[in-house]
């Protein structure tokens, strides 16, 4: 029996904080429904105190998607009693709800934003988590900017959170400052030193492009929840991408013995497309797992390999993530194998000298044109084979009449 790595999706909260994204309640609900189909364990649906609109969106998701058997619905809250109560109002109608309480703990945040002493932050942690526990038994606590927080102080804050009833301790790398081995060591240390019955969680931002690597280092060090966003959305450079973390855990299961997620990976591509369409954020072509090039091959050597045996150049079977299988893209780096294979699939039979000549023409065209279309290929073959390819139409006569008006 494998141990679950909980997938806590925050596309609708941290992801929605990406510059320029503003989803209305209906759009958030549509994404939440798809996240439930995808099989995430938690949906952080929003930050209810931030606006009336977000409150209603979270409440709608709690009522509809948070039904029995669905994911747990979470809302984010600062430590103030009024915030916690508002958050509870928004999530309480779900069959299972969580309140996620956070407060900043780094010197940068405490000095310039919170303007609180360490003792005050500890007291706030106790009161916020304690209040949340009066509402629900599922309370997550996050010391914001954990990776820039002095370790001794953070340990005191985390101890206070557990004493007040936190059941998940989330360690946010808020500004993407962590490096895999040092973030992993931090998770391991916390897990070893903080006693109690809680789940350790990662929340990694991508400012140095390390969000996925840091999240995996956290899992290897004992974290059993990862906070992620579809397509890696989120503040600034984004959060760890759900699809990357999930597929890394699956494909490299040898590195994570005994661990698994509940994600139905065949839904990954569909989820990515929906989120991209509703947020207006395009998915970069070469994005891991869900990018349109993730299973496309252009160079001759790679095409030759994949045509012979898919696994020569692919570690993921496209179908397992809901993508179209290995695609051969004809371009200037393509070889004869891919060229004749593509023609055969189009029903164009050509061989011998005609094939050689057609291939030479194709290479010449590919040097000038980025994308070679089916029409280009048909034209090349028609020219080489002459009349053996059925003409689309023939021009029998052309008559031009000229004159002046008025
Ligand atoms: O990045 C962060 O620190 C957050 C917290 C609210 C968990 O998003
Ligand atoms: Zn964040």
Coordinates of C-alpha atoms and ligand atoms in Angstrom, one line a residue:
X1 CA 0.0 0.0 0.0
X2 CA 1.6 3.3 -1.1
X3 CA 1.7 6.5 0.9
X4 CA -0.2 9.4 -0.5
X5 CA 1.5 12.7 -1.5
X6 CA -1.4 15.1 -1.1
X7 CA -1.9 17.4 -4.1
X8 CA -3.0 20.8 -2.8
X9 CA -3.9 22.9 -5.9
X10 CA -3.8 26.6 -5.5
X11 CA -4.4 27.7 -9.1
X12 CA -7.6 29.5 -8.0
X13 CA -5.8 31.4 -5.2
X14 CA -2.0 31.8 -5.8
X15 CA -2.5 31.2 -9.5
X16 CA -5.1 33.8 -9.8
X17 CA -2.7 36.2 -8.2
X18 CA -0.7 36.2 -11.4
X19 CA -0.6 39.7 -12.9
X20 CA -3.5 40.2 -15.2
X21 CA -5.6 37.3 -14.2
X22 CA -9.1 37.9 -12.8
X23 CA -11.5 35.0 -13.0
X24 CA -15.2 35.5 -12.3
X25 CA -17.1 33.1 -10.1
X26 CA -18.4 31.0 -13.1
X27 CA -14.9 30.6 -14.5
X28 CA -13.5 29.6 -11.1
X29 CA -16.2 27.1 -10.7
X30 CA -15.5 25.6 -14.2
X31 CA -11.8 25.2 -13.3
X32 CA -12.7 23.7 -9.9
X33 CA -14.9 21.1 -11.5
X34 CA -12.0 20.1 -13.8
X35 CA -9.6 20.0 -10.9
X36 CA -12.0 17.6 -9.2
X37 CA -12.0 15.4 -12.3
X38 CA -8.2 15.6 -12.3
X39 CA -8.3 14.1 -8.8
X40 CA -6.5 16.7 -6.7
X41 CA -7.0 16.3 -3.0
X42 CA -7.4 19.9 -2.1
X43 CA -8.6 23.0 -4.0
X44 CA -7.5 26.3 -2.4
X45 CA -10.4 28.2 -4.0
X46 CA -9.5 31.7 -3.0
X47 CA -8.9 34.3 -0.3
X48 CA -12.4 35.0 0.9
X49 CA -11.7 38.2 2.8
X50 CA -10.1 39.9 -0.2
X51 CA -13.3 40.8 -2.0
X52 CA -17.0 40.0 -2.0
X53 CA -16.6 38.4 -5.4
X54 CA -13.9 36.0 -4.2
X55 CA -16.0 35.2 -1.1
X56 CA -18.9 34.2 -3.3
X57 CA -16.7 32.3 -5.7
X58 CA -15.2 30.2 -2.9
X59 CA -18.6 29.6 -1.4
X60 CA -20.0 28.5 -4.8
X61 CA -17.1 26.0 -5.2
X62 CA -17.5 24.8 -1.6
X63 CA -21.2 24.1 -2.3
X64 CA -20.9 22.5 -5.7
X65 CA -17.4 21.0 -6.1
X66 CA -17.0 20.3 -2.4
X67 CA -19.8 17.8 -2.4
X68 CA -19.3 14.4 -0.7
X69 CA -16.5 12.4 -2.4
X70 CA -15.0 15.6 -3.9
X71 CA -11.8 17.4 -3.0
X72 CA -11.5 19.3 0.3
X73 CA -12.1 23.0 -0.2
X74 CA -9.7 25.4 1.4
X75 CA -9.6 29.1 1.8
X76 CA -6.7 31.4 2.7
X77 CA -6.8 33.7 5.8
X78 CA -4.6 36.0 7.7
X79 CA -4.5 35.5 11.5
X80 CA -7.1 38.2 12.3
X81 CA -10.2 36.7 13.9
X82 CA -12.5 38.5 11.4
X83 CA -10.5 37.0 8.4
X84 CA -10.6 33.5 9.8
X85 CA -14.4 33.8 10.4
X86 CA -15.0 35.1 6.9
X87 CA -12.9 32.3 5.5
X88 CA -14.9 29.7 7.4
X89 CA -18.2 31.2 6.2
X90 CA -17.0 30.7 2.6
X91 CA -15.8 27.1 2.9
X92 CA -18.1 25.7 5.5
X93 CA -20.7 24.3 3.1
X94 CA -18.2 21.8 1.6
X95 CA -18.4 18.2 2.8
X96 CA -14.8 18.7 3.9
X97 CA -13.2 22.2 4.5
X98 CA -9.9 23.6 5.5
X99 CA -8.8 27.0 6.7
X100 CA -5.3 28.0 5.7
X101 CA -3.9 30.6 8.1
X102 CA -0.7 32.5 7.3
X103 CA 1.5 35.2 8.7
X104 CA 4.9 36.5 7.6
X105 CA 7.9 35.6 9.6
X106 CA 11.0 36.9 7.7
X107 CA 12.8 40.1 8.9
X108 CA 12.1 41.7 5.6
X109 CA 8.3 41.2 5.9
X110 CA 8.1 41.9 9.7
X111 CA 10.1 45.1 9.5
X112 CA 8.6 46.6 6.4
X113 CA 5.1 45.2 6.3
X114 CA 3.8 43.7 9.5
X115 CA 5.7 46.0 11.9
X116 CA 5.4 43.4 14.6
X117 CA 7.9 41.9 17.1
X118 CA 8.7 38.2 17.2
X119 CA 6.6 37.8 20.3
X120 CA 3.6 39.4 18.5
X121 CA 3.9 37.2 15.5
X122 CA 3.9 34.1 17.8
X123 CA 0.9 35.4 19.6
X124 CA -0.9 36.1 16.3
X125 CA -0.1 32.6 15.1
X126 CA -1.6 31.1 18.3
X127 CA -4.8 33.2 18.1
X128 CA -5.3 32.7 14.3
X129 CA -4.8 29.0 14.3
X130 CA -6.7 28.6 17.5
X131 CA -9.7 30.5 16.1
X132 CA -9.6 28.3 12.9
X133 CA -9.6 25.2 15.1
X134 CA -12.8 26.4 16.7
X135 CA -14.4 26.0 13.2
X136 CA -12.7 23.0 11.7
X137 CA -10.3 20.1 12.6
X138 CA -8.4 20.7 9.3
X139 CA -6.2 23.8 9.7
X140 CA -3.1 24.6 7.7
X141 CA -0.5 27.1 8.9
X142 CA 2.1 28.9 6.8
X143 CA 5.0 31.1 8.0
X144 CA 5.2 33.3 4.9
X145 CA 8.8 33.8 3.5
X146 CA 10.0 30.8 5.5
X147 CA 13.2 30.3 3.6
X148 CA 14.4 33.8 4.6
X149 CA 13.2 33.5 8.2
X150 CA 15.9 32.9 10.9
X151 CA 15.6 29.2 11.7
X152 CA 15.2 29.5 15.5
X153 CA 12.4 31.9 15.2
X154 CA 10.6 29.9 12.6
X155 CA 10.8 26.8 14.8
X156 CA 9.2 28.8 17.7
X157 CA 6.4 29.9 15.4
X158 CA 5.8 26.4 14.0
X159 CA 5.7 25.0 17.6
X160 CA 3.1 27.6 18.5
X161 CA 1.1 26.6 15.4
X162 CA 1.1 22.9 16.3
X163 CA 0.2 23.7 19.9
X164 CA -2.7 25.8 18.8
X165 CA -4.0 22.9 16.6
X166 CA -2.5 23.2 13.1
X167 CA -2.7 19.9 11.3
X168 CA -0.6 20.9 8.3
X169 CA 2.6 22.9 8.4
X170 CA 3.2 24.4 5.1
X171 CA 6.7 25.8 4.4
X172 CA 6.5 28.5 1.8
X173 CA 9.5 29.5 -0.3
X174 CA 7.6 32.7 -1.0
X175 CA 10.2 34.4 -3.1
X176 CA 11.7 31.4 -4.8
X177 CA 14.9 31.6 -2.8
X178 CA 15.4 28.0 -2.0
X179 CA 17.9 25.6 -3.6
X180 CA 16.8 21.9 -3.7
X181 CA 19.3 20.5 -1.2
X182 CA 19.0 23.4 1.2
X183 CA 15.2 23.4 1.0
X184 CA 15.1 19.6 1.4
X185 CA 17.4 19.9 4.5
X186 CA 15.0 22.5 6.0
X187 CA 12.0 20.2 5.5
X188 CA 13.9 17.3 7.1
X189 CA 15.0 19.4 10.1
X190 CA 11.4 20.7 10.7
X191 CA 10.0 17.1 10.4
X192 CA 12.6 15.9 12.9
X193 CA 12.4 18.7 15.5
X194 CA 8.8 19.7 15.6
X195 CA 6.8 17.0 17.5
X196 CA 3.2 16.4 16.9
X197 CA 0.6 15.0 14.5
X198 CA 0.8 17.2 11.4
X199 CA 1.5 16.9 7.7
X200 CA 4.5 18.8 6.3
X201 CA 3.9 20.7 3.1
X202 CA 5.9 22.6 0.4
X203 CA 4.8 25.8 -1.4
X204 CA 7.6 26.7 -3.8
X205 CA 7.8 29.7 -6.1
X206 CA 9.7 29.7 -9.3
X207 CA 11.9 32.9 -9.2
X208 CA 15.0 30.9 -9.9
X209 CA 13.2 28.3 -12.0
X210 CA 13.6 25.7 -9.2
X211 CA 10.0 25.4 -7.9
X212 CA 9.5 21.9 -9.1
X213 CA 12.9 20.7 -8.0
X214 CA 12.5 22.3 -4.6
X215 CA 9.1 20.7 -4.1
X216 CA 10.5 17.3 -5.0
X217 CA 13.4 17.8 -2.7
X218 CA 10.8 18.5 0.0
X219 CA 8.9 15.3 -0.7
X220 CA 12.2 13.3 -0.6
X221 CA 12.8 14.9 2.8
X222 CA 9.5 14.0 4.2
X223 CA 6.9 16.5 3.0
X224 CA 3.6 14.7 2.2
X225 CA 1.7 17.6 0.7
X226 CA 2.8 19.8 -2.3
X227 CA 1.2 23.1 -3.1
X228 CA 1.1 23.5 -6.9
X229 CA -0.6 25.4 -9.7
X230 CA -1.7 24.2 -13.1
X231 CA 0.7 25.4 -15.8
X232 CA 2.9 26.8 -13.0
X233 CA 0.8 29.9 -12.6
X234 CA 1.2 32.1 -9.6
X235 CA 2.8 35.4 -8.3
X236 CA 5.7 36.6 -10.4
X237 CA 7.4 33.6 -12.0
X238 CA 4.7 31.3 -10.6
X239 CA 4.5 28.3 -8.4
X240 CA 5.6 24.7 -8.8
X241 CA 3.7 23.3 -11.8
X242 CA 1.2 20.6 -10.9
X243 CA 1.8 18.6 -14.0
X244 CA 5.5 18.6 -13.5
X245 CA 5.5 17.5 -9.9
X246 CA 2.9 14.8 -10.5
X247 CA 4.7 13.4 -13.5
X248 CA 8.1 13.5 -11.8
X249 CA 6.7 11.5 -8.9
X250 CA 5.2 9.0 -11.3
X251 CA 8.0 8.6 -13.9
X252 CA 10.8 8.6 -11.3
X253 CA 8.9 6.5 -8.8
X254 CA 12.2 4.8 -8.1
X255 CA 13.4 8.0 -6.4
X256 CA 10.2 8.2 -4.3
X257 CA 9.7 4.7 -3.1
X258 CA 6.2 3.9 -1.8
X259 CA 4.8 7.3 -2.7
X260 CA 2.0 8.1 -5.1
X261 CA -0.7 10.8 -5.9
X262 CA -4.3 10.4 -6.6
X263 CA -4.1 12.4 -9.9
X264 CA -5.7 11.0 -13.0
X265 CA -2.9 12.0 -15.3
X266 CA -4.9 11.6 -18.5
X267 CA -6.7 14.8 -17.5
X268 CA -3.6 16.9 -17.3
X269 CA -3.6 18.3 -20.8
X270 CA -7.3 19.1 -20.8
X271 CA -6.9 20.9 -17.4
X272 CA -3.9 22.8 -18.8
X273 CA -5.9 23.9 -21.8
X274 CA -8.9 25.0 -19.8
X275 CA -6.8 27.0 -17.4
X276 CA -4.9 28.6 -20.2
X277 CA -8.1 29.6 -22.1
X278 CA -9.9 31.0 -19.0
X279 CA -6.9 32.9 -17.6
X280 CA -5.6 34.1 -21.0
X281 CA -2.1 32.9 -20.1
X282 CA -0.7 30.9 -23.0
X283 CA 1.3 27.7 -22.3
X284 CA 4.8 28.1 -23.6
X285 CA 5.4 25.7 -26.5
X286 CA 8.2 23.8 -24.8
X287 CA 6.5 23.6 -21.4
X288 CA 7.2 20.2 -19.8
X289 CA 4.3 17.7 -20.0
X290 CA 1.6 20.0 -21.4
X291 CA 3.4 22.2 -23.9
X292 CA 2.5 21.6 -27.5
X293 CA 6.1 20.6 -28.3
X294 CA 6.4 18.2 -25.4
X295 CA 5.9 15.2 -27.8
X296 CA 7.0 16.7 -31.1
X297 CA 10.2 15.7 -32.8
X298 CA 11.9 17.7 -35.5
X299 CA 15.5 16.6 -35.9
X300 CA 16.2 13.7 -38.2
X301 CA 18.0 11.6 -35.6
X302 CA 15.2 11.9 -33.1
X303 CA 12.6 11.2 -35.7
X304 CA 14.4 8.1 -36.9
X305 CA 14.6 6.9 -33.2
X306 CA 10.9 7.6 -32.4
X307 CA 9.7 6.1 -35.6
X308 CA 11.6 2.9 -34.7
X309 CA 10.7 2.9 -31.0
X310 CA 8.9 5.7 -29.1
X311 CA 11.0 5.3 -25.9
X312 CA 14.2 6.2 -27.7
X313 CA 13.4 9.9 -27.2
X314 CA 10.3 10.0 -24.9
X315 CA 10.1 9.2 -21.2
X316 CA 6.4 9.8 -21.0
X317 CA 3.7 8.1 -23.1
X318 CA 1.7 11.1 -24.4
X319 CA -1.5 9.3 -23.9
X320 CA -0.9 9.0 -20.2
X321 CA -1.1 12.8 -19.9
X322 CA -3.9 13.3 -22.4
X323 CA -1.6 14.5 -25.2
X324 CA -1.5 13.4 -28.8
X325 CA 1.2 10.8 -29.4
X326 CA 4.6 11.4 -30.8
X327 CA 4.3 13.9 -33.6
X328 CA 6.8 14.1 -36.4
X329 CA 7.3 17.7 -37.5
X330 CA 8.9 18.2 -40.8
X331 CA 11.5 20.9 -40.9
X332 CA 15.0 21.7 -42.0
X333 CA 16.5 19.1 -39.5
X334 CA 14.3 16.3 -40.6
X335 CA 15.7 13.2 -42.3
X336 CA 14.6 10.9 -45.1
X337 CA 12.9 8.4 -42.7
X338 CA 10.5 11.0 -41.3
X339 CA 9.9 12.4 -44.8
X340 CA 8.9 9.1 -46.5
X341 CA 7.0 8.0 -43.4
X342 CA 4.9 11.2 -43.5
X343 CA 4.2 10.8 -47.2
X344 CA 3.2 7.2 -46.6
X345 CA 0.8 8.3 -43.9
X346 CA -0.7 10.9 -46.3
X347 CA -1.2 8.1 -48.8
X348 CA 1.5 9.4 -51.2
X349 CA 3.5 6.5 -52.6
X350 CA 6.9 7.5 -54.0
X351 CA 10.2 5.6 -54.2
X352 CA 13.5 5.4 -55.9
X353 CA 14.8 8.4 -57.8
X354 CA 11.5 10.2 -57.5
X355 CA 11.8 9.9 -53.7
X356 CA 15.4 11.2 -53.7
X357 CA 14.5 14.1 -55.9
X358 CA 11.4 14.9 -53.8
X359 CA 13.5 14.8 -50.6
X360 CA 16.1 17.2 -52.1
X361 CA 13.3 19.6 -53.0
X362 CA 11.8 19.3 -49.5
X363 CA 15.2 20.1 -47.9
X364 CA 15.6 23.1 -50.1
X365 CA 12.1 24.3 -49.2
X366 CA 12.6 23.6 -45.5
X367 CA 15.6 25.9 -45.5
X368 CA 13.3 28.8 -46.5
X369 CA 10.1 27.9 -44.7
X370 CA 9.7 27.2 -41.0
X371 CA 6.7 25.0 -41.3
X372 CA 6.2 22.5 -44.1
X373 CA 2.5 21.8 -44.6
X374 CA 0.7 18.8 -46.2
X375 CA -0.1 21.0 -49.2
X376 CA 3.7 21.7 -49.6
X377 CA 4.4 17.9 -49.6
X378 CA 1.6 17.2 -52.1
X379 CA 3.0 19.8 -54.4
X380 CA 6.5 18.4 -54.2
X381 CA 5.4 14.9 -54.8
X382 CA 3.1 16.0 -57.7
X383 CA 6.0 17.7 -59.4
X384 CA 8.2 14.7 -59.1
X385 CA 5.6 12.1 -60.1
X386 CA 3.9 14.3 -62.7
X387 CA 0.6 13.1 -63.8
X388 CA 0.5 10.1 -61.4
X389 CA -1.0 12.4 -58.7
X390 CA -4.7 13.3 -59.4
X391 CA -4.9 17.1 -60.2
X392 CA -7.3 19.0 -58.0
X393 CA -8.6 20.9 -61.1
X394 CA -7.6 21.7 -64.7
X395 CA -7.7 25.0 -66.5
X396 CA -9.4 24.5 -69.8
X397 CA -9.6 28.1 -71.0
X398 CA -9.2 31.6 -69.8
X399 CA -10.9 34.6 -71.4
X400 CA -10.1 38.2 -70.5
X401 CA -12.4 41.0 -71.7
X402 CA -11.3 44.7 -71.5
X403 CA -13.1 48.1 -72.1
X404 CA -14.0 51.4 -70.5
X405 CA -17.2 52.5 -68.6
X406 CA -19.3 55.6 -69.2
Ligands
LIG1 O1 3.9 32.3 -1.3 C1 3.4 32.3 -0.1 O2 4.0 32.5 0.9 C2 2.0 32.1 -0.1 C3 1.4 31.9 1.3 C4 0.1 32.6 1.5 C5 1.3 30.4 1.6 O3 1.3 32.0 -1.1
LIG2 ZN1 2.6 31.6 -2.8

